[in-house]
Short mmCIF file of C-alpha atoms in Angstrom, two decimals:
data_model
loop_
_atom_site.label_atom_id
_atom_site.label_comp_id
_atom_site.label_asym_id
_atom_site.label_seq_id
_atom_site.Cartn_x
_atom_site.Cartn_y
_atom_site.Cartn_z
CA MET A 1 32.01 -300.64 -134.44
CA THR A 2 35.35 -301.76 -135.86
CA ILE A 3 35.75 -301.23 -139.59
CA GLU A 4 38.30 -303.34 -141.41
CA LEU A 5 39.57 -302.00 -144.70
CA ASN A 6 39.51 -304.96 -147.04
CA ARG A 7 42.72 -305.14 -149.04
CA GLU A 8 41.08 -307.12 -151.80
CA ALA A 9 38.28 -304.55 -152.06
CA ILE A 10 40.81 -301.71 -152.18
CA ALA A 11 42.78 -303.48 -154.90
CA ARG A 12 39.55 -304.07 -156.83
CA VAL A 13 38.59 -300.40 -156.56
CA ALA A 14 42.09 -299.26 -157.53
CA ALA A 15 41.78 -301.36 -160.69
CA LEU A 16 38.45 -299.84 -161.77
CA PRO A 17 38.94 -298.04 -165.12
CA GLY A 18 37.58 -294.75 -163.77
CA VAL A 19 39.82 -294.87 -160.70
CA ALA A 20 42.87 -295.76 -162.78
CA GLU A 21 42.11 -292.90 -165.18
CA ALA A 22 41.66 -290.45 -162.30
CA ALA A 23 44.95 -291.66 -160.83
CA GLU A 24 46.70 -290.69 -164.06
CA ALA A 25 45.37 -287.13 -163.65
CA GLY A 26 46.34 -287.18 -159.97
CA SER A 27 49.83 -288.39 -160.81
CA ALA A 28 50.26 -285.60 -163.38
CA LEU A 29 49.27 -283.03 -160.74
CA ILE A 30 51.43 -284.53 -157.99
CA SER A 31 54.44 -284.54 -160.34
CA LEU A 32 54.49 -280.72 -160.24
CA TRP A 33 55.49 -280.71 -156.57
CA PRO A 34 57.46 -279.29 -154.94
CA LEU A 35 56.51 -276.02 -156.63
CA THR A 36 59.48 -273.68 -157.03
CA GLU A 37 58.28 -270.94 -159.38
CA ALA A 38 56.62 -267.95 -157.74
CA MET A 39 53.89 -267.79 -160.38
CA GLN A 40 52.94 -271.43 -159.87
CA MET A 41 52.91 -271.06 -156.09
CA ASP A 42 50.67 -268.01 -156.43
CA ASN A 43 48.40 -269.90 -158.83
CA ASP A 44 48.15 -272.79 -156.37
CA ALA A 45 47.24 -270.43 -153.53
CA LYS A 46 44.50 -268.93 -155.71
CA TYR A 47 43.26 -272.42 -156.56
CA ALA A 48 43.05 -273.29 -152.85
CA GLU A 49 41.05 -270.13 -152.15
CA ASN A 50 38.71 -270.87 -155.04
CA LEU A 51 38.31 -274.46 -153.84
CA GLN A 52 37.11 -273.25 -150.42
CA VAL A 53 34.65 -270.88 -152.08
CA ARG A 54 33.28 -273.69 -154.25
CA VAL A 55 32.98 -276.15 -151.36
CA THR A 56 31.26 -273.67 -149.05
CA HIS A 57 28.96 -272.61 -151.89
CA ALA A 58 27.85 -276.23 -152.40
CA PHE A 59 27.42 -276.80 -148.65
CA ALA A 60 25.34 -273.65 -148.20
CA ARG A 61 23.03 -274.60 -151.07
CA ILE A 62 22.38 -277.97 -149.45
CA LEU A 63 22.01 -276.61 -145.93
CA THR A 64 19.60 -273.83 -146.90
CA GLY A 65 17.84 -275.32 -149.90
CA GLN A 66 18.03 -271.82 -151.35
CA ASP A 67 19.62 -270.32 -154.45
CA VAL A 68 22.98 -269.43 -152.95
CA THR A 69 25.10 -267.84 -155.68
CA MET A 70 28.83 -268.02 -156.26
CA PRO A 71 29.15 -264.24 -155.68
CA ASP A 72 27.46 -264.81 -152.30
CA ALA A 73 30.13 -267.38 -151.44
CA GLU A 74 32.94 -265.15 -152.70
CA PHE A 75 31.76 -262.13 -150.71
CA VAL A 76 31.55 -264.13 -147.48
CA TYR A 77 34.93 -265.76 -148.06
CA GLU A 78 36.39 -262.27 -148.49
CA GLY A 79 35.01 -261.25 -145.10
CA ALA A 80 31.43 -260.02 -145.60
CA ASP A 81 29.06 -260.71 -142.71
CA GLU A 82 26.07 -259.31 -144.58
CA ILE A 83 25.21 -258.80 -148.25
CA PRO A 84 22.73 -256.05 -149.21
CA GLY A 85 19.64 -257.51 -150.79
CA ARG A 86 20.47 -261.10 -149.88
CA PRO A 87 18.85 -263.20 -147.10
CA GLN A 88 20.87 -263.11 -143.89
CA SER A 89 20.28 -266.86 -143.50
CA ILE A 90 22.38 -267.44 -146.61
CA VAL A 91 25.20 -265.27 -145.29
CA ASP A 92 25.09 -266.94 -141.87
CA THR A 93 25.17 -270.40 -143.44
CA LEU A 94 28.13 -269.47 -145.62
CA LEU A 95 29.93 -268.14 -142.55
CA ALA A 96 29.23 -271.44 -140.80
CA ALA A 97 30.47 -273.43 -143.81
CA ASN A 98 33.71 -271.43 -143.88
CA ASP A 99 34.14 -271.97 -140.15
CA ALA A 100 33.75 -275.72 -140.65
CA TYR A 101 36.16 -275.71 -143.61
CA ASP A 102 38.80 -273.79 -141.66
CA THR A 103 38.32 -276.09 -138.66
CA MET A 104 38.98 -279.24 -140.70
CA ALA A 105 41.91 -277.68 -142.57
CA GLY A 106 44.21 -278.55 -139.70
CA TYR A 107 43.35 -282.23 -139.64
CA SER A 108 45.98 -283.42 -142.12
CA GLU A 109 48.63 -282.00 -139.79
CA SER A 110 47.19 -282.83 -136.36
CA GLY A 111 45.07 -285.92 -136.92
CA ASP A 112 42.76 -284.69 -134.13
CA VAL A 113 39.49 -286.63 -134.51
CA GLN A 114 37.65 -284.01 -132.46
CA LEU A 115 37.97 -281.59 -135.38
CA ILE A 116 35.38 -283.65 -137.27
CA PHE A 117 32.81 -283.03 -134.56
CA ASP A 118 33.79 -279.37 -134.24
CA ALA A 119 33.22 -278.99 -137.99
CA ALA A 120 29.86 -280.78 -137.70
CA GLU A 121 28.85 -278.41 -134.90
CA ALA A 122 29.84 -275.41 -137.02
CA LEU A 123 27.64 -276.70 -139.84
CA GLY A 124 24.74 -277.20 -137.46
CA VAL A 125 24.84 -280.98 -137.89
CA ASP A 126 24.08 -282.38 -134.45
CA TRP A 127 24.78 -286.11 -134.72
CA ASP A 128 23.18 -288.04 -131.88
CA SER A 129 25.43 -289.84 -129.39
CA HIS A 130 25.18 -293.18 -131.21
CA VAL A 131 26.18 -291.73 -134.59
CA GLU A 132 28.95 -289.66 -133.03
CA ALA A 133 30.34 -292.71 -131.25
CA ALA A 134 30.18 -294.76 -134.45
CA VAL A 135 31.95 -292.04 -136.45
CA ARG A 136 34.66 -291.67 -133.81
CA GLU A 137 35.25 -295.42 -133.55
CA THR A 138 35.29 -295.82 -137.32
CA VAL A 139 37.82 -293.03 -137.81
CA VAL A 140 40.08 -294.35 -135.05
CA SER A 141 39.90 -297.91 -136.38
CA VAL A 142 40.74 -296.99 -139.97
CA GLU A 143 43.51 -294.46 -139.34
CA ALA A 144 46.13 -297.09 -138.53
CA GLN A 145 44.97 -299.17 -141.48
CA VAL A 146 45.19 -296.17 -143.80
CA GLU A 147 48.77 -295.64 -142.65
CA ALA A 148 49.52 -299.29 -143.34
CA GLU A 149 47.74 -299.42 -146.71
CA ALA A 150 48.60 -296.00 -148.12
CA GLY A 151 51.61 -294.87 -146.10
CA GLY A 152 55.32 -295.52 -146.38
CA ARG A 153 56.55 -296.13 -149.90
CA LEU A 154 53.15 -295.46 -151.46
CA ALA A 155 52.85 -292.05 -149.77
CA ALA A 156 56.10 -290.94 -151.37
CA SER A 157 55.21 -292.23 -154.82
CA GLY A 158 53.53 -290.28 -157.58
CA GLU A 159 53.25 -293.31 -159.85
CA PRO A 160 49.69 -293.73 -161.13
CA ALA A 161 49.35 -297.26 -159.72
CA ASP A 162 50.35 -296.09 -156.24
CA VAL A 163 48.13 -293.00 -156.50
CA ALA A 164 45.26 -295.34 -157.42
CA VAL A 165 45.81 -297.42 -154.26
CA ARG A 166 45.87 -294.33 -152.02
CA PHE A 167 42.80 -292.92 -153.76
CA ALA A 168 40.97 -296.25 -153.40
CA THR A 169 41.88 -296.40 -149.71
CA ALA A 170 40.41 -292.94 -149.11
CA LEU A 171 37.30 -293.97 -151.06
CA ALA A 172 36.92 -297.03 -148.84
CA VAL A 173 37.07 -294.86 -145.73
CA CYS A 174 34.59 -292.44 -147.27
CA ASP A 175 32.20 -295.28 -148.07
CA ALA A 176 32.44 -296.71 -144.56
CA LEU A 177 31.70 -293.37 -142.91
CA LEU A 178 28.88 -292.52 -145.29
CA ASN A 179 27.32 -295.86 -144.38
CA VAL A 180 27.60 -294.91 -140.71
CA VAL A 181 25.80 -291.56 -141.02
CA SER A 182 23.49 -291.94 -144.02
CA GLY A 183 21.11 -294.32 -142.30
CA HIS A 184 20.57 -291.87 -139.46
CA ALA A 185 19.39 -288.73 -141.27
CA GLU A 186 15.96 -288.98 -139.69
CA THR A 187 17.41 -289.14 -136.17
CA VAL A 188 19.85 -286.27 -136.47
CA GLY A 189 18.85 -282.87 -135.18
CA LEU A 190 19.65 -280.27 -137.82
CA VAL A 191 20.26 -276.97 -136.11
CA GLY A 192 21.97 -273.74 -137.04
CA PRO A 193 21.30 -270.54 -138.97
CA ALA A 194 19.26 -272.06 -141.79
CA VAL A 195 17.82 -275.35 -140.57
CA ALA A 196 15.74 -275.71 -137.41
CA ASP A 197 15.30 -279.50 -137.27
CA ALA A 198 14.95 -282.57 -139.45
CA ALA A 199 11.23 -281.92 -139.95
CA ASP A 200 12.14 -278.76 -141.86
CA VAL A 201 13.91 -280.84 -144.51
CA ALA A 202 11.28 -282.08 -146.92
CA ASP A 203 13.63 -283.90 -149.24
CA GLU A 204 15.05 -287.10 -147.77
CA ALA A 205 18.07 -286.98 -150.09
CA ARG A 206 18.88 -283.46 -148.91
CA ALA A 207 18.47 -284.55 -145.28
CA THR A 208 20.96 -287.35 -145.89
CA ALA A 209 23.28 -285.00 -147.75
CA ILE A 210 23.30 -282.59 -144.81
CA VAL A 211 24.46 -285.20 -142.30
CA THR A 212 27.23 -286.33 -144.66
CA LEU A 213 28.81 -282.88 -145.13
CA PRO A 214 31.25 -283.20 -142.21
CA ILE A 215 32.33 -286.58 -143.59
CA LEU A 216 33.09 -285.05 -146.99
CA LEU A 217 35.27 -282.43 -145.28
CA TYR A 218 37.08 -285.11 -143.28
CA VAL A 219 37.74 -287.33 -146.30
CA ASN A 220 39.20 -284.39 -148.22
CA GLU A 221 41.69 -283.87 -145.40
CA LEU A 222 42.34 -287.61 -145.24
CA ARG A 223 43.24 -287.50 -148.93
CA GLU A 224 45.70 -284.72 -148.19
CA GLN A 225 47.15 -286.89 -145.42
CA CYS A 226 47.57 -289.70 -147.97
CA SER A 227 49.22 -287.38 -150.52
CA ILE A 228 46.08 -287.32 -152.67
CA PRO A 229 44.83 -283.90 -153.80
CA ARG A 230 41.53 -282.58 -152.47
CA ILE A 231 38.40 -282.57 -154.63
CA CYS A 232 35.15 -280.59 -154.76
CA LEU A 233 31.60 -281.78 -155.43
CA THR A 234 28.81 -279.37 -156.33
CA ASP A 235 25.59 -279.51 -154.36
CA GLN A 236 23.89 -281.44 -157.16
CA GLN A 237 26.79 -283.89 -157.35
CA ILE A 238 26.54 -284.50 -153.60
CA LEU A 239 22.82 -285.19 -153.97
CA ASP A 240 23.49 -287.46 -156.95
CA LEU A 241 26.09 -289.36 -154.92
CA ILE A 242 23.54 -289.92 -152.17
CA ASP A 243 21.02 -291.16 -154.74
CA THR A 244 23.58 -293.40 -156.44
CA ARG A 245 24.55 -295.02 -153.15
CA ALA A 246 20.91 -295.48 -152.08
CA ASN A 247 20.22 -297.56 -155.19
CA ALA A 248 23.41 -299.63 -155.09
CA GLY A 249 24.00 -303.06 -153.66
CA ASP A 250 27.76 -302.46 -153.50
CA THR A 251 28.09 -298.92 -152.16
CA LEU A 252 31.89 -298.88 -152.33
CA THR A 253 31.99 -299.59 -156.06
CA ALA A 254 29.11 -297.18 -156.66
CA THR A 255 30.87 -294.45 -154.67
CA ALA A 256 34.18 -295.04 -156.46
CA GLU A 257 32.66 -295.10 -159.93
CA TYR A 258 30.72 -291.91 -159.25
CA ILE A 259 33.52 -289.90 -157.61
CA ALA A 260 36.47 -291.04 -159.75
CA PRO A 261 35.70 -289.07 -162.94
CA LEU A 262 34.85 -285.99 -160.87
CA ALA A 263 38.18 -286.32 -159.05
CA GLY A 264 40.06 -286.77 -162.33
CA ALA A 265 38.45 -283.64 -163.78
CA GLU A 266 39.23 -281.69 -160.60
CA TRP A 267 42.87 -282.74 -160.61
CA THR A 268 43.22 -281.83 -164.28
CA LYS A 269 41.73 -278.41 -163.51
CA HIS A 270 44.08 -278.00 -160.54
CA ARG A 271 47.11 -278.78 -162.72
CA ASP A 272 45.94 -276.41 -165.46
CA ASP A 273 45.38 -273.68 -162.86
CA VAL A 274 48.86 -274.14 -161.39
CA LEU A 275 50.52 -274.00 -164.83
CA TRP A 276 48.45 -271.04 -166.05
CA ASN A 277 50.62 -268.24 -167.43
CA PRO A 278 48.80 -264.94 -168.11
CA ASP A 279 51.30 -263.84 -170.77
CA GLU A 280 51.01 -267.10 -172.68
CA ALA A 281 47.23 -267.07 -172.27
CA LYS A 282 47.07 -263.52 -173.66
CA LYS A 283 49.31 -264.48 -176.58
CA LYS A 284 47.22 -267.55 -177.34
CA ALA A 285 43.99 -265.55 -177.15
CA LYS A 286 45.43 -262.98 -179.58
CA GLU A 287 46.48 -265.71 -182.01
CA GLU A 288 43.02 -267.28 -181.86
CA ASP A 289 41.38 -263.88 -182.47
CA GLU A 290 43.60 -263.29 -185.50
CA LYS A 291 42.80 -266.75 -186.82
CA ARG A 292 39.07 -266.18 -186.42
CA ASN A 293 39.31 -262.78 -188.11
CA LYS A 294 41.17 -264.26 -191.09
CA GLU A 295 38.63 -267.07 -191.40
CA ALA A 296 35.75 -264.59 -191.22
CA LEU A 297 37.39 -262.37 -193.86
CA ALA A 298 38.00 -265.34 -196.15
CA ALA A 299 34.39 -266.44 -195.77
CA LYS A 300 33.14 -262.92 -196.52
CA PHE A 301 34.95 -262.78 -199.87
CA ALA A 302 34.70 -266.46 -200.76
CA HIS A 303 32.10 -265.70 -203.46
CA ILE A 304 34.48 -263.39 -205.34
CA LYS A 305 36.37 -265.25 -208.05
CA ASP A 306 39.98 -264.39 -208.88
CA ASP A 307 40.57 -262.58 -212.19
CA PRO A 308 43.42 -264.44 -213.90
CA GLY A 309 44.16 -261.36 -216.06
CA LYS A 310 44.43 -259.01 -213.10
CA GLU A 311 47.84 -257.49 -212.52
CA THR A 312 49.54 -258.68 -209.35
CA VAL A 313 50.21 -255.89 -206.91
CA GLU A 314 53.00 -256.26 -204.40
CA LEU A 315 52.02 -255.00 -200.91
#
Protein backbone atom coordinates (compact mmCIF):
# COMPACT_ATOMS: atom_id res chain seq x y z
CA MET A 1 0.00 0.00 0.00
CA THR A 2 1.66 3.21 -1.19
CA ILE A 3 0.25 6.38 0.33
CA GLU A 4 0.77 9.62 -1.53
CA LEU A 5 0.53 12.79 0.49
CA ASN A 6 -1.58 15.12 -1.61
CA ARG A 7 -0.05 18.58 -1.71
CA GLU A 8 -3.36 20.20 -2.51
CA ALA A 9 -5.00 18.44 0.44
CA ILE A 10 -2.17 19.52 2.75
CA ALA A 11 -2.47 23.11 1.56
CA ARG A 12 -6.24 22.95 2.08
CA VAL A 13 -5.80 21.61 5.62
CA ALA A 14 -3.12 24.20 6.42
CA ALA A 15 -5.59 26.92 5.41
CA LEU A 16 -8.38 25.68 7.70
CA PRO A 17 -9.15 28.39 10.29
CA GLY A 18 -8.59 26.03 13.22
CA VAL A 19 -5.26 24.81 11.85
CA ALA A 20 -4.11 28.36 11.13
CA GLU A 21 -5.09 29.44 14.65
CA ALA A 22 -3.27 26.47 16.18
CA ALA A 23 -0.22 27.31 14.07
CA GLU A 24 -0.15 30.78 15.65
CA ALA A 25 0.04 29.14 19.10
CA GLY A 26 2.66 26.71 17.83
CA SER A 27 4.71 29.55 16.37
CA ALA A 28 4.59 31.44 19.68
CA LEU A 29 5.88 28.34 21.49
CA ILE A 30 8.58 27.56 18.92
CA SER A 31 9.82 31.17 19.10
CA LEU A 32 11.04 30.53 22.67
CA TRP A 33 13.72 28.11 21.44
CA PRO A 34 16.56 27.68 21.99
CA LEU A 35 15.90 28.01 25.72
CA THR A 36 18.80 29.64 27.56
CA GLU A 37 17.44 30.45 31.03
CA ALA A 38 17.82 27.72 33.63
CA MET A 39 14.31 28.30 35.00
CA GLN A 40 12.73 27.91 31.57
CA MET A 41 14.73 24.77 30.82
CA ASP A 42 13.65 23.31 34.15
CA ASN A 43 10.03 24.27 33.45
CA ASP A 44 10.22 22.59 30.04
CA ALA A 45 11.62 19.41 31.58
CA LYS A 46 8.75 19.39 34.07
CA TYR A 47 6.27 19.92 31.24
CA ALA A 48 7.73 16.93 29.37
CA GLU A 49 7.39 14.75 32.47
CA ASN A 50 3.82 15.89 32.99
CA LEU A 51 3.04 15.24 29.32
CA GLN A 52 4.16 11.61 29.66
CA VAL A 53 2.03 11.20 32.78
CA ARG A 54 -1.02 12.61 30.98
CA VAL A 55 -0.52 10.49 27.87
CA THR A 56 -0.01 7.26 29.81
CA HIS A 57 -3.00 8.10 32.01
CA ALA A 58 -5.22 8.45 28.92
CA PHE A 59 -3.85 5.25 27.36
CA ALA A 60 -4.37 3.23 30.54
CA ARG A 61 -7.97 4.40 30.86
CA ILE A 62 -8.68 3.25 27.31
CA LEU A 63 -6.79 -0.03 27.63
CA THR A 64 -8.41 -1.03 30.92
CA GLY A 65 -11.80 0.64 30.67
CA GLN A 66 -11.34 1.37 34.37
CA ASP A 67 -11.18 4.56 36.43
CA VAL A 68 -7.44 5.10 36.28
CA THR A 69 -6.63 8.27 38.24
CA MET A 70 -3.96 10.87 37.63
CA PRO A 71 -2.29 9.99 40.98
CA ASP A 72 -2.11 6.38 39.72
CA ALA A 73 -0.27 7.58 36.62
CA GLU A 74 2.02 9.85 38.64
CA PHE A 75 2.97 7.10 41.09
CA VAL A 76 3.84 4.67 38.30
CA TYR A 77 5.80 7.30 36.38
CA GLU A 78 7.80 7.93 39.55
CA GLY A 79 8.71 4.25 39.76
CA ALA A 80 5.92 2.45 41.63
CA ASP A 81 5.25 -1.12 40.52
CA GLU A 82 2.30 -1.51 42.88
CA ILE A 83 -0.10 0.89 44.57
CA PRO A 84 -1.78 -0.14 47.85
CA GLY A 85 -5.52 -0.38 47.43
CA ARG A 86 -5.45 -0.10 43.64
CA PRO A 87 -5.97 -2.95 41.12
CA GLN A 88 -2.69 -4.42 39.94
CA SER A 89 -4.08 -4.49 36.39
CA ILE A 90 -4.12 -0.69 36.40
CA VAL A 91 -0.52 -0.51 37.61
CA ASP A 92 0.62 -3.09 35.05
CA THR A 93 -1.13 -1.23 32.24
CA LEU A 94 0.44 2.07 33.28
CA LEU A 95 3.84 0.38 33.34
CA ALA A 96 3.18 -0.92 29.83
CA ALA A 97 2.07 2.52 28.63
CA ASN A 98 5.25 4.10 30.01
CA ASP A 99 7.33 1.39 28.35
CA ALA A 100 5.65 2.17 25.02
CA TYR A 101 6.11 5.92 25.50
CA ASP A 102 9.81 5.53 26.32
CA THR A 103 10.25 3.18 23.35
CA MET A 104 8.82 5.70 20.87
CA ALA A 105 10.70 8.63 22.42
CA GLY A 106 13.77 7.73 20.38
CA TYR A 107 12.01 7.77 17.03
CA SER A 108 12.53 11.44 16.20
CA GLU A 109 16.28 10.83 16.44
CA SER A 110 16.61 7.36 14.89
CA GLY A 111 13.68 7.10 12.48
CA ASP A 112 13.59 3.35 13.20
CA VAL A 113 10.18 2.11 12.01
CA GLN A 114 10.50 -1.00 14.18
CA LEU A 115 10.00 1.18 17.26
CA ILE A 116 6.33 1.57 16.29
CA PHE A 117 5.81 -2.18 16.50
CA ASP A 118 7.85 -2.45 19.70
CA ALA A 119 5.60 0.21 21.24
CA ALA A 120 2.50 -1.64 20.02
CA GLU A 121 3.79 -4.84 21.59
CA ALA A 122 4.41 -3.03 24.89
CA LEU A 123 0.82 -1.79 24.85
CA GLY A 124 -0.47 -5.27 24.15
CA VAL A 125 -1.73 -4.29 20.69
CA ASP A 126 -1.02 -7.29 18.50
CA TRP A 127 -1.69 -6.10 14.95
CA ASP A 128 -2.12 -9.00 12.56
CA SER A 129 0.43 -9.47 9.77
CA HIS A 130 -1.68 -7.63 7.19
CA VAL A 131 -2.15 -4.55 9.38
CA GLU A 132 1.50 -4.57 10.43
CA ALA A 133 2.62 -4.76 6.81
CA ALA A 134 0.26 -1.93 5.84
CA VAL A 135 1.48 0.27 8.70
CA ARG A 136 5.13 -0.41 7.84
CA GLU A 137 4.62 0.30 4.13
CA THR A 138 2.63 3.44 4.85
CA VAL A 139 5.26 4.83 7.21
CA VAL A 140 8.10 4.08 4.80
CA SER A 141 6.22 5.60 1.86
CA VAL A 142 5.36 8.84 3.64
CA GLU A 143 8.67 9.50 5.40
CA ALA A 144 10.42 10.73 2.25
CA GLN A 145 7.37 12.79 1.35
CA VAL A 146 7.27 14.33 4.81
CA GLU A 147 10.90 15.34 4.40
CA ALA A 148 10.08 16.89 1.03
CA GLU A 149 6.89 18.63 2.18
CA ALA A 150 7.88 19.74 5.68
CA GLY A 151 11.68 19.62 5.67
CA GLY A 152 14.35 22.03 4.54
CA ARG A 153 13.38 25.68 4.80
CA LEU A 154 10.04 24.92 6.43
CA ALA A 155 11.66 22.86 9.20
CA ALA A 156 13.81 25.81 10.18
CA SER A 157 10.96 28.31 10.12
CA GLY A 158 8.79 29.31 13.04
CA GLU A 159 6.51 31.45 10.89
CA PRO A 160 2.85 30.55 11.44
CA ALA A 161 2.25 29.77 7.76
CA ASP A 162 5.17 27.33 7.69
CA VAL A 163 4.15 25.80 11.03
CA ALA A 164 0.67 25.29 9.56
CA VAL A 165 2.09 23.36 6.59
CA ARG A 166 4.19 21.10 8.84
CA PHE A 167 1.24 20.56 11.17
CA ALA A 168 -1.04 19.76 8.22
CA THR A 169 1.52 17.29 6.86
CA ALA A 170 1.66 15.45 10.18
CA LEU A 171 -2.15 15.44 10.29
CA ALA A 172 -2.24 13.90 6.82
CA VAL A 173 0.10 11.12 7.92
CA CYS A 174 -1.98 10.60 11.06
CA ASP A 175 -5.16 10.33 9.00
CA ALA A 176 -3.61 7.85 6.58
CA LEU A 177 -2.39 5.57 9.38
CA LEU A 178 -5.62 5.78 11.33
CA ASN A 179 -7.41 4.69 8.17
CA VAL A 180 -5.04 1.71 7.94
CA VAL A 181 -5.67 0.43 11.48
CA SER A 182 -9.17 1.62 12.38
CA GLY A 183 -10.93 -0.74 10.02
CA HIS A 184 -9.20 -3.73 11.59
CA ALA A 185 -10.14 -3.42 15.26
CA GLU A 186 -12.20 -6.59 15.12
CA THR A 187 -9.29 -8.61 13.71
CA VAL A 188 -6.61 -7.43 16.11
CA GLY A 189 -5.76 -9.57 19.09
CA LEU A 190 -5.68 -7.38 22.18
CA VAL A 191 -3.35 -8.93 24.70
CA GLY A 192 -1.48 -7.71 27.74
CA PRO A 193 -2.05 -7.01 31.42
CA ALA A 194 -5.57 -5.64 31.15
CA VAL A 195 -7.10 -6.94 27.92
CA ALA A 196 -7.29 -10.62 27.00
CA ASP A 197 -8.70 -10.40 23.46
CA ALA A 198 -11.00 -8.35 21.26
CA ALA A 199 -14.07 -10.15 22.62
CA ASP A 200 -13.36 -8.57 26.01
CA VAL A 201 -13.89 -5.09 24.53
CA ALA A 202 -17.61 -4.43 24.50
CA ASP A 203 -17.42 -0.94 23.08
CA GLU A 204 -16.47 -0.85 19.40
CA ALA A 205 -15.16 2.72 19.70
CA ARG A 206 -12.87 1.68 22.55
CA ALA A 207 -11.68 -1.33 20.53
CA THR A 208 -10.80 1.00 17.66
CA ALA A 209 -9.17 3.46 20.05
CA ILE A 210 -6.96 0.71 21.45
CA VAL A 211 -5.51 -0.27 18.07
CA THR A 212 -4.81 3.38 17.24
CA LEU A 213 -2.74 4.12 20.38
CA PRO A 214 0.62 3.17 18.83
CA ILE A 215 -0.21 5.42 15.87
CA LEU A 216 -0.85 8.38 18.18
CA LEU A 217 2.54 7.82 19.80
CA TYR A 218 4.23 7.63 16.40
CA VAL A 219 2.58 10.79 15.08
CA ASN A 220 3.66 12.72 18.17
CA GLU A 221 7.26 11.75 17.44
CA LEU A 222 6.76 12.58 13.76
CA ARG A 223 5.65 16.05 14.80
CA GLU A 224 8.85 16.41 16.80
CA GLN A 225 10.78 15.32 13.72
CA CYS A 226 8.99 18.06 11.75
CA SER A 227 9.73 20.70 14.40
CA ILE A 228 6.12 20.66 15.60
CA PRO A 229 5.54 20.34 19.36
CA ARG A 230 3.93 17.20 20.75
CA ILE A 231 0.31 17.18 21.89
CA CYS A 232 -1.81 15.16 24.32
CA LEU A 233 -5.37 13.88 23.98
CA THR A 234 -7.37 12.67 26.96
CA ASP A 235 -9.02 9.27 26.78
CA GLN A 236 -12.39 10.88 26.05
CA GLN A 237 -10.87 13.05 23.32
CA ILE A 238 -9.35 9.97 21.69
CA LEU A 239 -12.74 8.27 21.76
CA ASP A 240 -14.39 11.41 20.38
CA LEU A 241 -11.82 11.54 17.58
CA ILE A 242 -12.66 7.95 16.65
CA ASP A 243 -16.37 8.81 16.65
CA THR A 244 -15.81 11.97 14.62
CA ARG A 245 -13.85 10.10 11.97
CA ALA A 246 -16.39 7.25 11.81
CA ASN A 247 -19.13 9.71 10.88
CA ALA A 248 -17.12 11.75 8.38
CA GLY A 249 -16.93 11.46 4.63
CA ASP A 250 -13.63 13.35 4.55
CA THR A 251 -11.63 11.90 7.43
CA LEU A 252 -8.63 14.17 6.91
CA THR A 253 -10.65 17.36 7.31
CA ALA A 254 -12.57 15.86 10.23
CA THR A 255 -9.33 14.82 11.92
CA ALA A 256 -7.73 18.22 11.36
CA GLU A 257 -10.74 20.19 12.56
CA TYR A 258 -11.01 18.05 15.69
CA ILE A 259 -7.32 17.99 16.65
CA ALA A 260 -6.36 21.56 15.72
CA PRO A 261 -8.01 23.41 18.63
CA LEU A 262 -6.74 20.78 21.07
CA ALA A 263 -3.22 21.23 19.69
CA GLY A 264 -3.49 25.02 19.91
CA ALA A 265 -4.60 24.81 23.55
CA GLU A 266 -1.78 22.37 24.33
CA TRP A 267 0.85 24.59 22.76
CA THR A 268 -0.46 27.62 24.63
CA LYS A 269 -0.26 25.63 27.88
CA HIS A 270 3.27 24.48 27.01
CA ARG A 271 4.39 28.07 26.42
CA ASP A 272 2.76 29.27 29.64
CA ASP A 273 4.42 26.43 31.55
CA VAL A 274 7.85 27.27 30.12
CA LEU A 275 7.50 30.97 30.99
CA TRP A 276 6.08 30.34 34.47
CA ASN A 277 7.96 32.24 37.16
CA PRO A 278 7.12 31.26 40.77
CA ASP A 279 8.13 34.66 42.18
CA GLU A 280 5.96 36.54 39.71
CA ALA A 281 3.12 34.08 40.23
CA LYS A 282 3.34 34.57 44.00
CA LYS A 283 3.38 38.35 43.59
CA LYS A 284 0.40 38.26 41.26
CA ALA A 285 -1.53 35.98 43.61
CA LYS A 286 -0.83 38.37 46.51
CA GLU A 287 -2.02 41.35 44.48
CA GLU A 288 -5.21 39.52 43.52
CA ASP A 289 -5.84 38.57 47.16
CA GLU A 290 -5.40 42.18 48.24
CA LYS A 291 -7.75 43.34 45.50
CA ARG A 292 -10.39 40.81 46.53
CA ASN A 293 -10.04 41.80 50.19
CA LYS A 294 -10.49 45.50 49.36
CA GLU A 295 -13.54 44.75 47.22
CA ALA A 296 -15.04 42.59 49.97
CA LEU A 297 -14.39 45.32 52.57
CA ALA A 298 -15.94 47.98 50.33
CA ALA A 299 -18.99 45.81 49.77
CA LYS A 300 -19.34 45.17 53.51
CA PHE A 301 -19.54 48.88 54.33
CA ALA A 302 -21.28 50.03 51.17
CA HIS A 303 -24.52 50.64 53.09
CA ILE A 304 -22.86 53.15 55.43
CA LYS A 305 -23.25 56.70 54.16
CA ASP A 306 -20.50 59.28 54.63
CA ASP A 307 -21.16 62.01 57.20
CA PRO A 308 -20.27 65.30 55.49
CA GLY A 309 -19.85 66.99 58.91
CA LYS A 310 -17.44 64.38 60.22
CA GLU A 311 -13.93 65.60 60.93
CA THR A 312 -11.31 64.17 58.60
CA VAL A 313 -8.70 62.14 60.41
CA GLU A 314 -5.28 61.72 58.87
CA LEU A 315 -3.93 58.15 59.20
